[in-house]
Short mmCIF file of C-alpha atoms and ligand atoms in Angstrom, two decimals:
data_model
loop_
_atom_site.label_atom_id
_atom_site.label_comp_id
_atom_site.label_asym_id
_atom_site.label_seq_id
_atom_site.Cartn_x
_atom_site.Cartn_y
_atom_site.Cartn_z
CA MET A 694 83.76 102.97 118.02
CA ASN A 695 84.05 102.11 121.70
CA ASP A 696 85.68 104.62 124.08
CA THR A 697 87.98 102.14 125.79
CA PRO A 698 90.77 101.06 123.49
CA LEU A 699 91.11 97.32 122.96
CA LEU A 700 94.81 97.76 122.37
CA GLN A 701 97.10 100.30 124.00
CA ILE A 702 100.72 100.62 122.97
CA ARG A 703 102.65 102.87 125.32
CA GLY A 704 106.15 104.07 124.57
CA VAL A 705 107.13 100.79 122.92
CA THR A 706 110.69 100.44 121.66
CA LYS A 707 112.43 97.43 120.17
CA SER A 708 116.13 97.44 119.56
CA PHE A 709 118.25 94.76 117.96
CA GLY A 710 121.72 95.56 119.31
CA SER A 711 122.20 99.26 118.68
CA PHE A 712 119.56 99.31 115.90
CA LEU A 713 116.16 100.75 116.79
CA ALA A 714 113.56 98.79 114.78
CA VAL A 715 110.62 100.36 116.66
CA ASN A 716 111.25 103.68 118.30
CA ASN A 717 109.11 104.79 121.24
CA ILE A 718 105.65 104.55 119.75
CA ASP A 719 102.20 105.14 121.24
CA LEU A 720 98.96 103.92 119.73
CA GLU A 721 95.41 103.08 120.69
CA ILE A 722 93.21 100.78 118.63
CA PHE A 723 89.49 100.41 119.32
CA LYS A 724 87.21 97.39 119.19
CA GLY A 725 85.93 96.64 115.69
CA GLU A 726 88.61 98.63 113.87
CA LEU A 727 90.42 97.41 110.80
CA PHE A 728 93.71 99.12 111.41
CA CYS A 729 96.61 99.07 108.92
CA LEU A 730 100.29 99.50 109.70
CA LEU A 731 101.64 100.82 106.43
CA GLY A 732 105.25 101.46 105.51
CA GLY A 733 108.15 100.57 103.26
CA SER A 734 110.46 97.63 103.72
CA GLY A 735 112.34 97.62 107.02
CA CYS A 736 110.28 100.37 108.70
CA GLY A 737 109.48 98.12 111.67
CA LYS A 738 105.87 97.13 111.01
CA THR A 739 106.38 93.35 111.26
CA THR A 740 108.45 93.77 114.41
CA LEU A 741 105.58 95.72 115.97
CA LEU A 742 103.04 93.07 114.92
CA ARG A 743 105.24 90.31 116.35
CA MET A 744 105.41 92.18 119.67
CA LEU A 745 101.60 92.34 119.74
CA ALA A 746 101.47 88.57 119.13
CA GLY A 747 104.10 87.93 121.80
CA PHE A 748 106.75 86.50 119.46
CA GLU A 749 109.07 89.39 120.37
CA SER A 750 109.27 91.33 123.64
CA PRO A 751 109.58 95.10 123.67
CA THR A 752 112.93 96.45 124.85
CA SER A 753 110.90 99.03 126.75
CA GLY A 754 107.29 100.20 126.94
CA GLN A 755 104.00 98.47 127.52
CA ILE A 756 101.42 96.59 125.45
CA ILE A 757 97.95 96.38 126.96
CA ILE A 758 95.22 94.27 125.36
CA ASP A 759 91.69 94.42 126.72
CA GLY A 760 92.91 96.14 129.86
CA LYS A 761 95.63 93.59 130.62
CA ASP A 762 99.38 94.17 130.48
CA MET A 763 100.91 91.59 128.12
CA SER A 764 104.50 91.79 129.46
CA ASN A 765 104.53 88.30 130.92
CA VAL A 766 101.84 86.71 128.78
CA PRO A 767 103.10 84.12 126.25
CA PRO A 768 101.67 84.11 122.69
CA TYR A 769 99.31 81.16 123.28
CA GLU A 770 97.70 82.85 126.26
CA ARG A 771 97.07 86.18 124.52
CA PRO A 772 93.62 87.06 123.13
CA THR A 773 95.31 87.38 119.74
CA ASN A 774 95.86 85.19 116.73
CA MET A 775 98.18 85.74 113.82
CA MET A 776 97.66 85.03 110.16
CA PHE A 777 101.01 84.63 108.40
CA GLN A 778 101.82 85.83 104.92
CA ASN A 779 102.63 82.32 103.64
CA TYR A 780 99.47 81.04 105.45
CA ALA A 781 101.47 78.23 107.15
CA LEU A 782 98.79 75.61 106.40
CA PHE A 783 99.53 71.96 107.21
CA PRO A 784 99.97 70.34 103.77
CA HIS A 785 99.02 66.82 104.86
CA MET A 786 95.73 67.88 106.51
CA THR A 787 92.39 68.60 104.86
CA VAL A 788 90.87 72.09 105.01
CA GLU A 789 88.57 70.92 107.79
CA LYS A 790 91.44 69.52 109.85
CA ASN A 791 93.59 72.61 109.32
CA VAL A 792 90.80 74.77 110.70
CA ALA A 793 90.01 72.38 113.55
CA PHE A 794 93.63 72.02 114.68
CA GLY A 795 93.72 74.91 117.18
CA LEU A 796 90.41 73.90 118.74
CA GLN A 797 91.64 70.31 119.21
CA GLN A 798 94.76 71.64 120.94
CA ASP A 799 92.46 73.52 123.31
CA GLY A 800 90.70 70.24 124.13
CA LEU A 801 87.21 71.11 122.86
CA ASN A 802 84.82 68.20 122.32
CA LYS A 803 84.24 66.79 118.85
CA THR A 804 80.70 68.13 118.37
CA ASP A 805 81.66 71.67 119.33
CA ILE A 806 84.68 71.55 117.03
CA ALA A 807 82.58 70.28 114.10
CA ASP A 808 79.97 73.03 114.65
CA LYS A 809 82.55 75.81 114.89
CA VAL A 810 84.46 74.57 111.83
CA ASP A 811 81.23 74.33 109.83
CA ASP A 812 80.19 77.87 110.81
CA ILE A 813 83.51 79.43 109.96
CA LEU A 814 83.88 77.56 106.65
CA ARG A 815 80.43 78.79 105.67
CA LEU A 816 81.48 82.33 106.53
CA VAL A 817 84.49 82.14 104.21
CA GLU A 818 82.43 80.21 101.63
CA LEU A 819 84.55 77.07 101.69
CA GLN A 820 81.95 74.61 102.98
CA ASP A 821 82.27 72.56 99.78
CA TYR A 822 86.06 72.31 100.06
CA LYS A 823 86.29 70.69 103.50
CA LYS A 824 87.90 67.48 102.34
CA ARG A 825 90.51 69.06 100.07
CA ARG A 826 94.14 69.46 100.97
CA PRO A 827 95.94 72.83 100.60
CA GLN A 828 97.67 71.84 97.35
CA GLN A 829 94.24 71.24 95.78
CA LEU A 830 93.20 74.88 96.44
CA SER A 831 93.79 78.14 94.59
CA GLY A 832 95.78 80.96 96.21
CA GLY A 833 92.61 82.81 97.19
CA GLN A 834 91.06 79.68 98.71
CA LYS A 835 94.21 78.98 100.75
CA GLN A 836 94.05 82.55 102.02
CA ARG A 837 90.48 81.94 103.16
CA VAL A 838 91.44 78.70 104.95
CA ALA A 839 94.18 80.60 106.80
CA LEU A 840 91.66 83.29 107.72
CA ALA A 841 89.14 80.69 108.90
CA ARG A 842 91.80 78.98 110.99
CA ALA A 843 92.78 82.28 112.59
CA LEU A 844 89.18 83.33 113.27
CA VAL A 845 87.79 80.02 114.53
CA LYS A 846 89.38 80.55 117.94
CA GLN A 847 87.53 83.87 118.24
CA PRO A 848 90.51 86.07 119.07
CA LYS A 849 89.82 89.61 120.27
CA LEU A 850 92.59 90.84 118.06
CA LEU A 851 93.54 89.27 114.74
CA LEU A 852 97.01 90.16 113.48
CA LEU A 853 97.49 89.81 109.74
CA ASP A 854 100.93 90.02 108.13
CA GLU A 855 100.59 91.02 104.45
CA PRO A 856 97.37 88.95 104.21
CA LEU A 857 96.99 89.43 100.47
CA GLY A 858 100.68 89.50 99.57
CA ALA A 859 100.69 86.05 97.93
CA LEU A 860 97.78 86.82 95.57
CA ASP A 861 97.92 88.30 92.10
CA LYS A 862 96.60 91.83 91.50
CA LYS A 863 93.08 90.96 90.30
CA LEU A 864 92.46 88.41 93.04
CA ARG A 865 93.88 90.81 95.63
CA ASP A 866 91.35 93.50 94.67
CA GLN A 867 88.48 91.05 95.01
CA THR A 868 89.83 89.54 98.24
CA GLN A 869 90.19 92.98 99.85
CA PHE A 870 86.41 93.34 99.76
CA GLU A 871 85.84 89.80 101.03
CA LEU A 872 88.20 90.44 103.92
CA MET A 873 86.34 93.65 104.83
CA ASN A 874 82.96 91.88 104.68
CA ILE A 875 84.17 89.03 106.87
CA GLN A 876 85.69 91.45 109.37
CA GLU A 877 82.42 93.36 109.53
CA LYS A 878 80.43 90.15 110.09
CA VAL A 879 82.62 88.76 112.87
CA GLY A 880 83.34 92.15 114.48
CA VAL A 881 86.88 91.08 115.43
CA THR A 882 89.47 93.86 115.56
CA PHE A 883 92.04 93.45 112.78
CA VAL A 884 95.57 94.85 112.70
CA VAL A 885 96.98 94.43 109.21
CA VAL A 886 100.58 94.94 108.14
CA THR A 887 101.04 95.96 104.54
CA HIS A 888 103.46 97.84 102.34
CA ASP A 889 100.76 98.31 99.69
CA GLN A 890 99.19 101.74 100.01
CA GLU A 891 96.17 100.92 97.83
CA GLU A 892 95.42 97.92 100.01
CA ALA A 893 95.67 100.02 103.17
CA MET A 894 93.39 102.70 101.68
CA THR A 895 90.73 100.18 100.65
CA LEU A 896 90.74 98.04 103.78
CA SER A 897 91.22 100.30 106.75
CA SER A 898 89.18 102.34 109.11
CA ARG A 899 92.49 103.96 110.12
CA ILE A 900 96.07 103.78 108.92
CA ALA A 901 99.36 104.40 110.71
CA VAL A 902 102.06 105.37 108.24
CA MET A 903 105.43 104.15 109.55
CA ASN A 904 108.95 105.20 108.71
CA GLU A 905 112.19 104.28 110.47
CA GLY A 906 110.46 102.73 113.46
CA GLN A 907 108.09 105.62 114.11
CA PHE A 908 104.58 106.67 113.14
CA VAL A 909 104.65 109.60 110.77
CA GLN A 910 100.88 110.06 110.64
CA ILE A 911 97.80 108.24 111.92
CA GLY A 912 94.37 108.87 110.43
CA SER A 913 91.53 107.68 108.24
CA PRO A 914 92.41 106.92 104.61
CA THR A 915 90.82 110.22 103.54
CA GLU A 916 92.69 112.26 106.16
CA ILE A 917 95.99 110.68 105.18
CA TYR A 918 95.42 111.16 101.45
CA GLU A 919 93.85 114.61 101.45
CA PHE A 920 95.73 116.11 104.40
CA PRO A 921 99.16 114.50 104.54
CA LYS A 922 101.25 116.07 107.26
CA ASN A 923 104.56 116.13 105.50
CA ARG A 924 106.41 115.41 102.28
CA PHE A 925 107.06 111.79 103.19
CA VAL A 926 103.36 110.94 103.61
CA ALA A 927 102.29 112.99 100.56
CA ASP A 928 104.73 111.08 98.42
CA PHE A 929 104.30 107.65 99.98
CA ILE A 930 100.48 107.63 99.70
CA GLY A 931 99.64 108.35 96.09
CA SER A 932 101.90 110.83 94.40
CA ALA A 933 102.26 114.56 94.68
CA ASN A 934 103.89 117.46 92.87
CA ILE A 935 105.86 119.16 95.62
CA PHE A 936 107.11 122.73 95.40
CA GLU A 937 109.37 124.56 97.80
CA GLY A 938 108.57 128.15 98.59
CA SER A 939 108.56 130.91 101.15
CA VAL A 940 105.79 132.88 102.77
CA VAL A 941 105.47 136.39 101.31
CA GLU A 942 102.17 137.49 102.87
CA ASN A 943 100.03 136.13 105.69
CA SER A 944 96.64 136.60 107.32
CA SER A 945 94.77 134.61 109.99
CA SER A 946 93.22 132.23 107.44
CA TRP A 947 95.58 132.15 104.45
CA ILE A 948 99.14 132.69 103.39
CA LYS A 949 100.72 133.64 100.09
CA ILE A 950 103.65 131.48 99.05
CA GLN A 951 106.24 132.33 96.45
CA THR A 952 107.66 129.37 94.55
CA ASP A 953 109.72 128.92 91.41
CA ILE A 954 106.51 128.31 89.43
CA GLY A 955 104.62 131.36 90.70
CA ASN A 956 102.77 132.62 93.74
CA PHE A 957 100.01 130.68 95.46
CA ARG A 958 97.46 131.62 98.07
CA VAL A 959 96.82 128.75 100.45
CA GLU A 960 94.06 128.54 103.00
CA THR A 961 95.58 127.59 106.34
CA ASN A 962 95.43 128.53 109.98
CA ASN A 963 99.08 127.65 110.33
CA LYS A 964 100.93 130.31 112.27
CA LEU A 965 103.57 130.95 109.63
CA THR A 966 105.29 134.29 109.23
CA VAL A 967 106.73 136.11 106.24
CA GLY A 968 110.04 134.55 105.20
CA ASP A 969 109.26 131.05 106.52
CA LYS A 970 110.24 128.21 104.18
CA VAL A 971 107.37 125.84 103.33
CA PHE A 972 106.49 123.02 100.98
CA ILE A 973 103.24 122.78 99.09
CA GLY A 974 101.88 119.78 97.23
CA VAL A 975 99.27 119.24 94.54
CA ARG A 976 98.06 115.76 93.61
CA PRO A 977 98.22 114.94 89.87
CA GLU A 978 94.48 114.27 89.61
CA LYS A 979 93.56 117.65 91.11
CA ILE A 980 95.15 119.49 88.20
CA LYS A 981 93.09 120.56 85.20
CA LEU A 982 94.91 120.34 81.91
CA THR A 983 93.76 122.31 78.86
CA LYS A 984 95.25 122.42 75.39
CA LEU A 985 96.25 125.94 74.41
CA SER A 986 94.63 127.20 71.23
CA SER A 987 94.27 130.59 69.57
CA THR A 988 90.55 130.74 70.38
CA LEU A 989 91.03 130.01 74.05
CA THR A 990 91.03 132.87 76.49
CA LYS A 991 93.86 132.23 78.85
CA LYS A 992 92.81 132.16 82.45
CA ASP A 993 95.08 132.19 85.39
CA GLY A 994 97.29 129.14 85.05
CA LEU A 995 100.65 127.72 84.30
CA ILE A 996 101.81 127.25 80.74
CA GLY A 997 103.83 124.21 79.77
CA VAL A 998 104.57 121.66 77.08
CA ILE A 999 103.66 117.97 77.13
CA ASP A 1000 106.91 116.12 77.63
CA ASP A 1001 105.65 112.56 78.00
CA ILE A 1002 102.36 110.67 78.15
CA GLY A 1003 101.54 107.41 79.91
CA TYR A 1004 98.30 105.85 78.65
CA PHE A 1005 96.68 103.49 81.18
CA GLY A 1006 93.36 102.97 79.42
CA ASN A 1007 91.17 104.33 82.19
CA SER A 1008 93.38 107.38 82.72
CA SER A 1009 96.42 109.07 81.24
CA ARG A 1010 99.38 110.51 83.06
CA TYR A 1011 100.94 113.59 81.47
CA LYS A 1012 104.35 114.99 82.27
CA VAL A 1013 104.17 118.72 81.64
CA LYS A 1014 107.38 120.71 81.36
CA LEU A 1015 107.03 124.28 82.56
CA LYS A 1016 109.15 127.23 81.43
CA SER A 1017 111.28 126.78 84.52
CA ASN A 1018 112.00 123.22 83.29
CA ARG A 1019 110.09 121.90 86.27
CA ILE A 1020 108.07 118.78 85.39
CA VAL A 1021 104.53 118.56 86.76
CA ASP A 1022 102.56 115.28 86.75
CA VAL A 1023 98.90 115.49 85.77
CA THR A 1024 96.44 112.56 85.75
CA VAL A 1025 93.32 112.82 83.63
CA PRO A 1026 90.53 110.21 83.60
CA ASN A 1027 89.65 109.09 80.07
CA GLN A 1028 85.96 109.82 80.49
CA VAL A 1029 84.89 109.70 76.88
CA ARG A 1030 85.98 107.32 74.20
CA LEU A 1031 88.16 109.29 71.84
CA LYS A 1032 86.53 109.14 68.40
CA ASP A 1033 88.62 111.88 66.98
CA LEU A 1034 92.22 111.05 67.75
CA GLU A 1035 93.27 114.43 66.33
CA LYS A 1036 91.68 116.11 69.32
CA GLN A 1037 93.69 114.24 71.89
CA ILE A 1038 96.54 115.90 73.70
CA SER A 1039 99.85 114.80 72.22
CA GLU A 1040 103.51 115.23 73.01
CA LYS A 1041 104.89 118.75 72.40
CA ASP A 1042 101.40 120.31 72.67
CA GLU A 1043 101.23 123.54 74.63
CA VAL A 1044 98.89 123.27 77.59
CA TYR A 1045 97.98 125.21 80.63
CA LEU A 1046 97.43 123.92 84.14
CA GLU A 1047 95.00 125.08 86.79
CA TRP A 1048 93.97 123.85 90.18
CA ASP A 1049 91.60 124.88 92.89
CA THR A 1050 93.14 126.78 95.80
CA SER A 1051 91.62 124.25 98.20
CA SER A 1052 93.58 121.44 96.51
CA VAL A 1053 96.91 122.80 97.64
CA MET A 1054 98.36 120.82 100.56
CA MET A 1055 100.63 122.50 103.08
CA LEU A 1056 103.43 120.11 103.99
CA SER A 1057 106.08 120.18 106.63
CA LYS A 1058 109.53 118.89 105.85
P1 LIG B 2023 109.23 94.26 105.39
O1 LIG B 2023 108.03 94.87 104.74
O2 LIG B 2023 110.43 94.23 104.49
O3 LIG B 2023 108.95 92.96 106.05
P2 LIG B 2023 109.12 95.58 107.98
O4 LIG B 2023 108.66 96.99 108.07
O5 LIG B 2023 108.13 94.56 108.36
O6 LIG B 2023 109.69 95.31 106.54
P3 LIG B 2023 110.72 94.57 110.14
O7 LIG B 2023 110.70 93.14 109.78
O8 LIG B 2023 109.87 95.01 111.26
O9 LIG B 2023 110.42 95.48 108.85
O10 LIG B 2023 112.23 94.99 110.43
C1 LIG B 2023 112.58 96.29 110.84
C2 LIG B 2023 114.11 96.39 110.92
O11 LIG B 2023 114.57 95.58 112.01
C3 LIG B 2023 114.81 95.88 109.67
O12 LIG B 2023 115.91 96.75 109.40
C4 LIG B 2023 115.30 94.50 110.07
O13 LIG B 2023 116.50 94.16 109.38
C5 LIG B 2023 115.51 94.64 111.56
N1 LIG B 2023 115.27 93.36 112.26
C6 LIG B 2023 114.11 92.68 112.31
N2 LIG B 2023 114.23 91.55 113.05
C7 LIG B 2023 115.53 91.51 113.45
C8 LIG B 2023 116.29 90.61 114.26
N3 LIG B 2023 115.75 89.52 114.79
N4 LIG B 2023 117.59 90.92 114.47
C9 LIG B 2023 118.16 92.02 113.94
N5 LIG B 2023 117.49 92.93 113.20
C10 LIG B 2023 116.20 92.68 112.95
#
């Protein structure tokens, strides 16, 4: 990563009447990053992307790209290009002509255009589809034409609005990797808008989680997943069992929290004092689930009954009802093929739950 940010967003706000779609945000994105803006519907991510492209102007604040203030720079003069969710391909033009269109508008000569179009179509592996029209292509191929068309002008910043939104699940998974490979090859900085957390986790070098026009947390996929700052992020990215509690003991490196399902020691250098209200979270896959039996020596753990089971083939999701009636979600990978169906955990079985102290996430409200 380069030290000078390619994109600087400083105190940017966008209001539509009295409604604040983007609320005073700051962000720096560095050259070569694949950065995702992730959030639910209406959180302001598209509005922010459109401001970067120049299709909307901020109500206040500043957008700087490659050291230059974009306030008075129209979209076509910005070092950006946008790839739209519906791809916006020209239906009457061939693949080749769709990709060449922007270069022709810029007045490049025919030979240069042909070379650039050839290179970029090779990169997206569509060199054999040059003469086809969009309606003769699959969804994934159309997506690659749109990407080629956006990249051929060599923008410094490529803005992608739900780039995989129009593809079905299987194709989306495959295309995520293609998109990452292409981005790595061309080295162009990508800012991707998505509401799909899995997509953001797979694609990005960093993610900004947005809610109500603001960034709730910015970090690498691992930071966001393993160390969510608050309940919103913990629940939005993956899922989490969240328990409310209060601090009953503290030291410089850990605190003891009392909750309705028992007491937990959590490693933290948070400066919390006895009596403070806190939330803790445990991800379903971090919980070990064991069937209770007479021969089993009970270790420290929580006892419960299986209330419901979701079988997904590769994993199963158990809903465990504790004595307090609290339901805890547990995900278990189905690592071995079950030969003896009698041994599987079934509804109404008594089980106990355990997790490693280090798996407990401290969450603010
Ligand atoms: P989605 O994933 O549903 O597209 P989003 O996070 O991209 O959501 P935006 O399109 O940025 O959301 O919209 C943010 C908020 O601003 C929404 O409540 C939307 O209704 C509002 N908004 C967007 N554009 C306008 C506009 N031109 N006039 C008035 N309100 C607008």
